[in-house]
mmCIF file with all atom_site columns, N, CA and C in Angstrom:
data_model
loop_
_atom_site.group_PDB
_atom_site.id
_atom_site.type_symbol
_atom_site.label_atom_id
_atom_site.label_alt_id
_atom_site.label_comp_id
_atom_site.label_asym_id
_atom_site.label_entity_id
_atom_site.label_seq_id
_atom_site.pdbx_PDB_ins_code
_atom_site.Cartn_x
_atom_site.Cartn_y
_atom_site.Cartn_z
_atom_site.occupancy
_atom_site.B_iso_or_equiv
_atom_site.pdbx_formal_charge
_atom_site.auth_seq_id
_atom_site.auth_comp_id
_atom_site.auth_asym_id
_atom_site.auth_atom_id
_atom_site.pdbx_PDB_model_num
ATOM 1   N N  . MET H 1 1  ? 39.432 -177.372 76.821 1.00 78.00 ? 1  MET H N  1
ATOM 2   C CA . MET H 1 1  ? 39.962 -176.598 77.947 1.00 78.00 ? 1  MET H CA 1
ATOM 3   C C  . MET H 1 1  ? 40.739 -175.383 77.445 1.00 78.00 ? 1  MET H C  1
ATOM 4   N N  . ALA H 1 2  ? 41.634 -175.611 76.472 1.00 83.00 ? 2  ALA H N  1
ATOM 5   C CA . ALA H 1 2  ? 42.449 -174.511 75.953 1.00 83.00 ? 2  ALA H CA 1
ATOM 6   C C  . ALA H 1 2  ? 41.563 -173.455 75.292 1.00 83.00 ? 2  ALA H C  1
ATOM 7   N N  . ASN H 1 3  ? 40.507 -173.923 74.601 1.00 90.00 ? 3  ASN H N  1
ATOM 8   C CA . ASN H 1 3  ? 39.607 -172.973 73.943 1.00 90.00 ? 3  ASN H CA 1
ATOM 9   C C  . ASN H 1 3  ? 38.903 -172.090 74.970 1.00 90.00 ? 3  ASN H C  1
ATOM 10  N N  . LYS H 1 4  ? 38.502 -172.675 76.097 1.00 89.00 ? 4  LYS H N  1
ATOM 11  C CA . LYS H 1 4  ? 37.829 -171.884 77.141 1.00 89.00 ? 4  LYS H CA 1
ATOM 12  C C  . LYS H 1 4  ? 38.778 -170.831 77.708 1.00 89.00 ? 4  LYS H C  1
ATOM 13  N N  . VAL H 1 5  ? 40.021 -171.219 77.961 1.00 87.00 ? 5  VAL H N  1
ATOM 14  C CA . VAL H 1 5  ? 41.013 -170.267 78.483 1.00 87.00 ? 5  VAL H CA 1
ATOM 15  C C  . VAL H 1 5  ? 41.227 -169.156 77.464 1.00 87.00 ? 5  VAL H C  1
ATOM 16  N N  . LYS H 1 6  ? 41.347 -169.541 76.199 1.00 90.00 ? 6  LYS H N  1
ATOM 17  C CA . LYS H 1 6  ? 41.565 -168.548 75.150 1.00 90.00 ? 6  LYS H CA 1
ATOM 18  C C  . LYS H 1 6  ? 40.367 -167.595 75.074 1.00 90.00 ? 6  LYS H C  1
ATOM 19  N N  . GLN H 1 7  ? 39.160 -168.133 75.153 1.00 91.00 ? 7  GLN H N  1
ATOM 20  C CA . GLN H 1 7  ? 37.942 -167.311 75.102 1.00 91.00 ? 7  GLN H CA 1
ATOM 21  C C  . GLN H 1 7  ? 37.864 -166.378 76.312 1.00 91.00 ? 7  GLN H C  1
ATOM 22  N N  . ASP H 1 8  ? 38.205 -166.911 77.490 1.00 90.00 ? 8  ASP H N  1
ATOM 23  C CA . ASP H 1 8  ? 38.195 -166.073 78.698 1.00 90.00 ? 8  ASP H CA 1
ATOM 24  C C  . ASP H 1 8  ? 39.187 -164.924 78.573 1.00 90.00 ? 8  ASP H C  1
ATOM 25  N N  . MET H 1 9  ? 40.368 -165.209 78.035 1.00 89.00 ? 9  MET H N  1
ATOM 26  C CA . MET H 1 9  ? 41.369 -164.156 77.869 1.00 89.00 ? 9  MET H CA 1
ATOM 27  C C  . MET H 1 9  ? 40.886 -163.113 76.859 1.00 89.00 ? 9  MET H C  1
ATOM 28  N N  . LYS H 1 10 ? 40.238 -163.588 75.804 1.00 91.00 ? 10 LYS H N  1
ATOM 29  C CA . LYS H 1 10 ? 39.710 -162.679 74.782 1.00 91.00 ? 10 LYS H CA 1
ATOM 30  C C  . LYS H 1 10 ? 38.620 -161.783 75.395 1.00 91.00 ? 10 LYS H C  1
ATOM 31  N N  . ASP H 1 11 ? 37.739 -162.402 76.184 1.00 92.00 ? 11 ASP H N  1
ATOM 32  C CA . ASP H 1 11 ? 36.668 -161.639 76.844 1.00 92.00 ? 11 ASP H CA 1
ATOM 33  C C  . ASP H 1 11 ? 37.261 -160.598 77.801 1.00 92.00 ? 11 ASP H C  1
ATOM 34  N N  . GLN H 1 12 ? 38.274 -161.025 78.547 1.00 92.00 ? 12 GLN H N  1
ATOM 35  C CA . GLN H 1 12 ? 38.895 -160.104 79.493 1.00 92.00 ? 12 GLN H CA 1
ATOM 36  C C  . GLN H 1 12 ? 39.552 -158.943 78.742 1.00 92.00 ? 12 GLN H C  1
ATOM 37  N N  . GLY H 1 13 ? 40.194 -159.241 77.644 1.00 89.00 ? 13 GLY H N  1
ATOM 38  C CA . GLY H 1 13 ? 40.817 -158.195 76.826 1.00 89.00 ? 13 GLY H CA 1
ATOM 39  C C  . GLY H 1 13 ? 39.776 -157.225 76.310 1.00 89.00 ? 13 GLY H C  1
ATOM 40  N N  . GLN H 1 14 ? 38.629 -157.749 75.888 1.00 93.00 ? 14 GLN H N  1
ATOM 41  C CA . GLN H 1 14 ? 37.547 -156.893 75.385 1.00 93.00 ? 14 GLN H CA 1
ATOM 42  C C  . GLN H 1 14 ? 37.005 -155.999 76.506 1.00 93.00 ? 14 GLN H C  1
ATOM 43  N N  . ARG H 1 15 ? 36.846 -156.601 77.699 1.00 93.00 ? 15 ARG H N  1
ATOM 44  C CA . ARG H 1 15 ? 36.364 -155.801 78.843 1.00 93.00 ? 15 ARG H CA 1
ATOM 45  C C  . ARG H 1 15 ? 37.343 -154.678 79.172 1.00 93.00 ? 15 ARG H C  1
ATOM 46  N N  . MET H 1 16 ? 38.647 -154.988 79.120 1.00 92.00 ? 16 MET H N  1
ATOM 47  C CA . MET H 1 16 ? 39.652 -153.961 79.399 1.00 92.00 ? 16 MET H CA 1
ATOM 48  C C  . MET H 1 16 ? 39.586 -152.861 78.341 1.00 92.00 ? 16 MET H C  1
ATOM 49  N N  . ALA H 1 17 ? 39.433 -153.235 77.088 1.00 91.00 ? 17 ALA H N  1
ATOM 50  C CA . ALA H 1 17 ? 39.346 -152.248 76.005 1.00 91.00 ? 17 ALA H CA 1
ATOM 51  C C  . ALA H 1 17 ? 38.101 -151.383 76.190 1.00 91.00 ? 17 ALA H C  1
ATOM 52  N N  . ASP H 1 18 ? 36.973 -152.018 76.544 1.00 93.00 ? 18 ASP H N  1
ATOM 53  C CA . ASP H 1 18 ? 35.738 -151.262 76.780 1.00 93.00 ? 18 ASP H CA 1
ATOM 54  C C  . ASP H 1 18 ? 35.919 -150.300 77.943 1.00 93.00 ? 18 ASP H C  1
ATOM 55  N N  . GLY H 1 19 ? 36.595 -150.764 78.988 1.00 89.00 ? 19 GLY H N  1
ATOM 56  C CA . GLY H 1 19 ? 36.840 -149.914 80.149 1.00 89.00 ? 19 GLY H CA 1
ATOM 57  C C  . GLY H 1 19 ? 37.704 -148.715 79.789 1.00 89.00 ? 19 GLY H C  1
ATOM 58  N N  . MET H 1 20 ? 38.712 -148.935 78.958 1.00 91.00 ? 20 MET H N  1
ATOM 59  C CA . MET H 1 20 ? 39.579 -147.821 78.535 1.00 91.00 ? 20 MET H CA 1
ATOM 60  C C  . MET H 1 20 ? 38.775 -146.822 77.702 1.00 91.00 ? 20 MET H C  1
ATOM 61  N N  . ASP H 1 21 ? 37.927 -147.324 76.814 1.00 92.00 ? 21 ASP H N  1
ATOM 62  C CA . ASP H 1 21 ? 37.085 -146.440 76.000 1.00 92.00 ? 21 ASP H CA 1
ATOM 63  C C  . ASP H 1 21 ? 36.165 -145.612 76.899 1.00 92.00 ? 21 ASP H C  1
ATOM 64  N N  . ARG H 1 22 ? 35.590 -146.263 77.891 1.00 93.00 ? 22 ARG H N  1
ATOM 65  C CA . ARG H 1 22 ? 34.675 -145.575 78.802 1.00 93.00 ? 22 ARG H CA 1
ATOM 66  C C  . ARG H 1 22 ? 35.418 -144.491 79.574 1.00 93.00 ? 22 ARG H C  1
ATOM 67  N N  . MET H 1 23 ? 36.635 -144.822 80.040 1.00 93.00 ? 23 MET H N  1
ATOM 68  C CA . MET H 1 23 ? 37.422 -143.828 80.772 1.00 93.00 ? 23 MET H CA 1
ATOM 69  C C  . MET H 1 23 ? 37.749 -142.638 79.876 1.00 93.00 ? 23 MET H C  1
ATOM 70  N N  . ALA H 1 24 ? 38.097 -142.905 78.620 1.00 92.00 ? 24 ALA H N  1
ATOM 71  C CA . ALA H 1 24 ? 38.412 -141.821 77.691 1.00 92.00 ? 24 ALA H CA 1
ATOM 72  C C  . ALA H 1 24 ? 37.178 -140.962 77.446 1.00 92.00 ? 24 ALA H C  1
ATOM 73  N N  . ASP H 1 25 ? 36.020 -141.593 77.279 1.00 94.00 ? 25 ASP H N  1
ATOM 74  C CA . ASP H 1 25 ? 34.774 -140.843 77.072 1.00 94.00 ? 25 ASP H CA 1
ATOM 75  C C  . ASP H 1 25 ? 34.441 -139.995 78.294 1.00 94.00 ? 25 ASP H C  1
ATOM 76  N N  . ASP H 1 26 ? 34.595 -140.573 79.479 1.00 94.00 ? 26 ASP H N  1
ATOM 77  C CA . ASP H 1 26 ? 34.330 -139.829 80.720 1.00 94.00 ? 26 ASP H CA 1
ATOM 78  C C  . ASP H 1 26 ? 35.264 -138.632 80.836 1.00 94.00 ? 26 ASP H C  1
ATOM 79  N N  . ALA H 1 27 ? 36.540 -138.841 80.530 1.00 93.00 ? 27 ALA H N  1
ATOM 80  C CA . ALA H 1 27 ? 37.515 -137.752 80.639 1.00 93.00 ? 27 ALA H CA 1
ATOM 81  C C  . ALA H 1 27 ? 37.169 -136.647 79.652 1.00 93.00 ? 27 ALA H C  1
ATOM 82  N N  . LYS H 1 28 ? 36.780 -137.027 78.432 1.00 93.00 ? 28 LYS H N  1
ATOM 83  C CA . LYS H 1 28 ? 36.427 -136.023 77.421 1.00 93.00 ? 28 LYS H CA 1
ATOM 84  C C  . LYS H 1 28 ? 35.191 -135.240 77.867 1.00 93.00 ? 28 LYS H C  1
ATOM 85  N N  . ARG H 1 29 ? 34.211 -135.955 78.401 1.00 94.00 ? 29 ARG H N  1
ATOM 86  C CA . ARG H 1 29 ? 32.983 -135.287 78.857 1.00 94.00 ? 29 ARG H CA 1
ATOM 87  C C  . ARG H 1 29 ? 33.296 -134.320 79.999 1.00 94.00 ? 29 ARG H C  1
ATOM 88  N N  . ASP H 1 30 ? 34.163 -134.751 80.935 1.00 93.00 ? 30 ASP H N  1
ATOM 89  C CA . ASP H 1 30 ? 34.546 -133.880 82.047 1.00 93.00 ? 30 ASP H CA 1
ATOM 90  C C  . ASP H 1 30 ? 35.267 -132.640 81.529 1.00 93.00 ? 30 ASP H C  1
ATOM 91  N N  . MET H 1 31 ? 36.163 -132.820 80.562 1.00 92.00 ? 31 MET H N  1
ATOM 92  C CA . MET H 1 31 ? 36.897 -131.675 80.016 1.00 92.00 ? 31 MET H CA 1
ATOM 93  C C  . MET H 1 31 ? 35.941 -130.732 79.282 1.00 92.00 ? 31 MET H C  1
ATOM 94  N N  . ASP H 1 32 ? 34.981 -131.300 78.546 1.00 92.00 ? 32 ASP H N  1
ATOM 95  C CA . ASP H 1 32 ? 33.996 -130.464 77.848 1.00 92.00 ? 32 ASP H CA 1
ATOM 96  C C  . ASP H 1 32 ? 33.185 -129.662 78.865 1.00 92.00 ? 32 ASP H C  1
ATOM 97  N N  . ARG H 1 33 ? 32.789 -130.323 79.933 1.00 92.00 ? 33 ARG H N  1
ATOM 98  C CA . ARG H 1 33 ? 31.997 -129.663 80.967 1.00 92.00 ? 33 ARG H CA 1
ATOM 99  C C  . ARG H 1 33 ? 32.813 -128.537 81.616 1.00 92.00 ? 33 ARG H C  1
ATOM 100 N N  . LEU H 1 34 ? 34.075 -128.829 81.893 1.00 90.00 ? 34 LEU H N  1
ATOM 101 C CA . LEU H 1 34 ? 34.962 -127.830 82.483 1.00 90.00 ? 34 LEU H CA 1
ATOM 102 C C  . LEU H 1 34 ? 35.134 -126.657 81.519 1.00 90.00 ? 34 LEU H C  1
ATOM 103 N N  . GLY H 1 35 ? 35.335 -126.958 80.242 1.00 90.00 ? 35 GLY H N  1
ATOM 104 C CA . GLY H 1 35 ? 35.496 -125.909 79.233 1.00 90.00 ? 35 GLY H CA 1
ATOM 105 C C  . GLY H 1 35 ? 34.252 -125.049 79.129 1.00 90.00 ? 35 GLY H C  1
ATOM 106 N N  . ASP H 1 36 ? 33.074 -125.676 79.152 1.00 92.00 ? 36 ASP H N  1
ATOM 107 C CA . ASP H 1 36 ? 31.820 -124.918 79.086 1.00 92.00 ? 36 ASP H CA 1
ATOM 108 C C  . ASP H 1 36 ? 31.681 -124.008 80.293 1.00 92.00 ? 36 ASP H C  1
ATOM 109 N N  . GLY H 1 37 ? 32.035 -124.509 81.456 1.00 88.00 ? 37 GLY H N  1
ATOM 110 C CA . GLY H 1 37 ? 31.948 -123.705 82.671 1.00 88.00 ? 37 GLY H CA 1
ATOM 111 C C  . GLY H 1 37 ? 32.889 -122.509 82.612 1.00 88.00 ? 37 GLY H C  1
ATOM 112 N N  . MET H 1 38 ? 34.089 -122.733 82.083 1.00 91.00 ? 38 MET H N  1
ATOM 113 C CA . MET H 1 38 ? 35.049 -121.636 81.980 1.00 91.00 ? 38 MET H CA 1
ATOM 114 C C  . MET H 1 38 ? 34.560 -120.596 80.975 1.00 91.00 ? 38 MET H C  1
ATOM 115 N N  . LYS H 1 39 ? 33.979 -121.048 79.869 1.00 92.00 ? 39 LYS H N  1
ATOM 116 C CA . LYS H 1 39 ? 33.444 -120.116 78.870 1.00 92.00 ? 39 LYS H CA 1
ATOM 117 C C  . LYS H 1 39 ? 32.343 -119.274 79.479 1.00 92.00 ? 39 LYS H C  1
ATOM 118 N N  . ARG H 1 40 ? 31.456 -119.941 80.214 1.00 92.00 ? 40 ARG H N  1
ATOM 119 C CA . ARG H 1 40 ? 30.325 -119.244 80.833 1.00 92.00 ? 40 ARG H CA 1
ATOM 120 C C  . ARG H 1 40 ? 30.834 -118.186 81.814 1.00 92.00 ? 40 ARG H C  1
ATOM 121 N N  . GLU H 1 41 ? 31.836 -118.551 82.626 1.00 93.00 ? 41 GLU H N  1
ATOM 122 C CA . GLU H 1 41 ? 32.387 -117.597 83.588 1.00 93.00 ? 41 GLU H CA 1
ATOM 123 C C  . GLU H 1 41 ? 33.044 -116.428 82.868 1.00 93.00 ? 41 GLU H C  1
ATOM 124 N N  . ALA H 1 42 ? 33.746 -116.694 81.783 1.00 92.00 ? 42 ALA H N  1
ATOM 125 C CA . ALA H 1 42 ? 34.409 -115.626 81.031 1.00 92.00 ? 42 ALA H CA 1
ATOM 126 C C  . ALA H 1 42 ? 33.371 -114.680 80.435 1.00 92.00 ? 42 ALA H C  1
ATOM 127 N N  . GLN H 1 43 ? 32.284 -115.231 79.905 1.00 92.00 ? 43 GLN H N  1
ATOM 128 C CA . GLN H 1 43 ? 31.230 -114.383 79.345 1.00 92.00 ? 43 GLN H CA 1
ATOM 129 C C  . GLN H 1 43 ? 30.610 -113.520 80.433 1.00 92.00 ? 43 GLN H C  1
ATOM 130 N N  . GLN H 1 44 ? 30.382 -114.096 81.586 1.00 92.00 ? 44 GLN H N  1
ATOM 131 C CA . GLN H 1 44 ? 29.792 -113.338 82.684 1.00 92.00 ? 44 GLN H CA 1
ATOM 132 C C  . GLN H 1 44 ? 30.742 -112.222 83.119 1.00 92.00 ? 44 GLN H C  1
ATOM 133 N N  . ALA H 1 45 ? 32.023 -112.530 83.216 1.00 91.00 ? 45 ALA H N  1
ATOM 134 C CA . ALA H 1 45 ? 33.003 -111.517 83.613 1.00 91.00 ? 45 ALA H CA 1
ATOM 135 C C  . ALA H 1 45 ? 33.032 -110.392 82.584 1.00 91.00 ? 45 ALA H C  1
ATOM 136 N N  . ARG H 1 46 ? 32.983 -110.753 81.299 1.00 91.00 ? 46 ARG H N  1
ATOM 137 C CA . ARG H 1 46 ? 32.984 -109.720 80.250 1.00 91.00 ? 46 ARG H CA 1
ATOM 138 C C  . ARG H 1 46 ? 31.771 -108.818 80.373 1.00 91.00 ? 46 ARG H C  1
ATOM 139 N N  . SER H 1 47 ? 30.595 -109.403 80.611 1.00 92.00 ? 47 SER H N  1
ATOM 140 C CA . SER H 1 47 ? 29.387 -108.585 80.706 1.00 92.00 ? 47 SER H CA 1
ATOM 141 C C  . SER H 1 47 ? 29.447 -107.699 81.952 1.00 92.00 ? 47 SER H C  1
ATOM 142 N N  . GLU H 1 48 ? 30.029 -108.197 83.041 1.00 93.00 ? 48 GLU H N  1
ATOM 143 C CA . GLU H 1 48 ? 30.172 -107.375 84.251 1.00 93.00 ? 48 GLU H CA 1
ATOM 144 C C  . GLU H 1 48 ? 31.125 -106.213 83.995 1.00 93.00 ? 48 GLU H C  1
ATOM 145 N N  . ILE H 1 49 ? 32.206 -106.475 83.277 1.00 93.00 ? 49 ILE H N  1
ATOM 146 C CA . ILE H 1 49 ? 33.168 -105.410 82.964 1.00 93.00 ? 49 ILE H CA 1
ATOM 147 C C  . ILE H 1 49 ? 32.509 -104.367 82.066 1.00 93.00 ? 49 ILE H C  1
ATOM 148 N N  . LYS H 1 50 ? 31.739 -104.820 81.094 1.00 93.00 ? 50 LYS H N  1
ATOM 149 C CA . LYS H 1 50 ? 31.017 -103.878 80.227 1.00 93.00 ? 50 LYS H CA 1
ATOM 150 C C  . LYS H 1 50 ? 30.098 -103.003 81.063 1.00 93.00 ? 50 LYS H C  1
ATOM 151 N N  . GLY H 1 51 ? 29.387 -103.618 81.990 1.00 91.00 ? 51 GLY H N  1
ATOM 152 C CA . GLY H 1 51 ? 28.481 -102.873 82.859 1.00 91.00 ? 51 GLY H CA 1
ATOM 153 C C  . GLY H 1 51 ? 29.229 -101.847 83.699 1.00 91.00 ? 51 GLY H C  1
ATOM 154 N N  . MET H 1 52 ? 30.392 -102.247 84.223 1.00 92.00 ? 52 MET H N  1
ATOM 155 C CA . MET H 1 52 ? 31.181 -101.306 85.033 1.00 92.00 ? 52 MET H CA 1
ATOM 156 C C  . MET H 1 52 ? 31.705 -100.171 84.164 1.00 92.00 ? 52 MET H C  1
ATOM 157 N N  . ASN H 1 53 ? 32.142 -100.482 82.956 1.00 93.00 ? 53 ASN H N  1
ATOM 158 C CA . ASN H 1 53 ? 32.621 -99.437  82.052 1.00 93.00 ? 53 ASN H CA 1
ATOM 159 C C  . ASN H 1 53 ? 31.501 -98.453  81.752 1.00 93.00 ? 53 ASN H C  1
ATOM 160 N N  . GLN H 1 54 ? 30.314 -98.969  81.519 1.00 92.00 ? 54 GLN H N  1
ATOM 161 C CA . GLN H 1 54 ? 29.173 -98.101  81.221 1.00 92.00 ? 54 GLN H CA 1
ATOM 162 C C  . GLN H 1 54 ? 28.851 -97.213  82.422 1.00 92.00 ? 54 GLN H C  1
ATOM 163 N N  . GLU H 1 55 ? 28.911 -97.771  83.614 1.00 92.00 ? 55 GLU H N  1
ATOM 164 C CA . GLU H 1 55 ? 28.654 -96.984  84.823 1.00 92.00 ? 55 GLU H CA 1
ATOM 165 C C  . GLU H 1 55 ? 29.681 -95.865  84.965 1.00 92.00 ? 55 GLU H C  1
ATOM 166 N N  . MET H 1 56 ? 30.944 -96.180  84.710 1.00 92.00 ? 56 MET H N  1
ATOM 167 C CA . MET H 1 56 ? 31.992 -95.159  84.812 1.00 92.00 ? 56 MET H CA 1
ATOM 168 C C  . MET H 1 56 ? 31.764 -94.048  83.794 1.00 92.00 ? 56 MET H C  1
ATOM 169 N N  . LYS H 1 57 ? 31.402 -94.425  82.572 1.00 90.00 ? 57 LYS H N  1
ATOM 170 C CA . LYS H 1 57 ? 31.124 -93.431  81.537 1.00 90.00 ? 57 LYS H CA 1
ATOM 171 C C  . LYS H 1 57 ? 29.973 -92.535  81.968 1.00 90.00 ? 57 LYS H C  1
ATOM 172 N N  . ASP H 1 58 ? 28.941 -93.156  82.489 1.00 91.00 ? 58 ASP H N  1
ATOM 173 C CA . ASP H 1 58 ? 27.766 -92.378  82.935 1.00 91.00 ? 58 ASP H CA 1
ATOM 174 C C  . ASP H 1 58 ? 28.150 -91.412  84.047 1.00 91.00 ? 58 ASP H C  1
ATOM 175 N N  . LYS H 1 59 ? 28.957 -91.897  84.996 1.00 88.00 ? 59 LYS H N  1
ATOM 176 C CA . LYS H 1 59 ? 29.378 -91.033  86.108 1.00 88.00 ? 59 LYS H CA 1
ATOM 177 C C  . LYS H 1 59 ? 30.225 -89.868  85.602 1.00 88.00 ? 59 LYS H C  1
ATOM 178 N N  . LEU H 1 60 ? 31.132 -90.148  84.686 1.00 88.00 ? 60 LEU H N  1
ATOM 179 C CA . LEU H 1 60 ? 32.009 -89.101  84.159 1.00 88.00 ? 60 LEU H CA 1
ATOM 180 C C  . LEU H 1 60 ? 31.211 -88.069  83.357 1.00 88.00 ? 60 LEU H C  1
ATOM 181 N N  . GLN H 1 61 ? 30.197 -88.500  82.641 1.00 85.00 ? 61 GLN H N  1
ATOM 182 C CA . GLN H 1 61 ? 29.409 -87.579  81.837 1.00 85.00 ? 61 GLN H CA 1
ATOM 183 C C  . GLN H 1 61 ? 28.562 -86.656  82.717 1.00 85.00 ? 61 GLN H C  1
ATOM 184 N N  . HIS H 1 62 ? 28.194 -87.123  83.871 1.00 72.00 ? 62 HIS H N  1
ATOM 185 C CA . HIS H 1 62 ? 27.317 -86.313  84.745 1.00 72.00 ? 62 HIS H CA 1
ATOM 186 C C  . HIS H 1 62 ? 28.080 -85.277  85.530 1.00 72.00 ? 62 HIS H C  1
ATOM 187 N N  . HIS H 1 63 ? 29.406 -85.366  85.575 1.00 62.00 ? 63 HIS H N  1
ATOM 188 C CA . HIS H 1 63 ? 30.165 -84.403  86.378 1.00 62.00 ? 63 HIS H CA 1
ATOM 189 C C  . HIS H 1 63 ? 30.523 -83.188  85.595 1.00 62.00 ? 63 HIS H C  1
#
């Protein structure tokens, strides 16, 4: 009887540890995804600014 209780507690502890690992992995993946999205947006903003700068230069040169 005591061995079964001990085994059940050990199994429960392992499940809790696995759950914590899974939560940490999920959080890391979410942060990576968020970071990638922010990088992509920053690159797009930079390219748009470059395009606007080029347009302004072109307009100024034509006047």
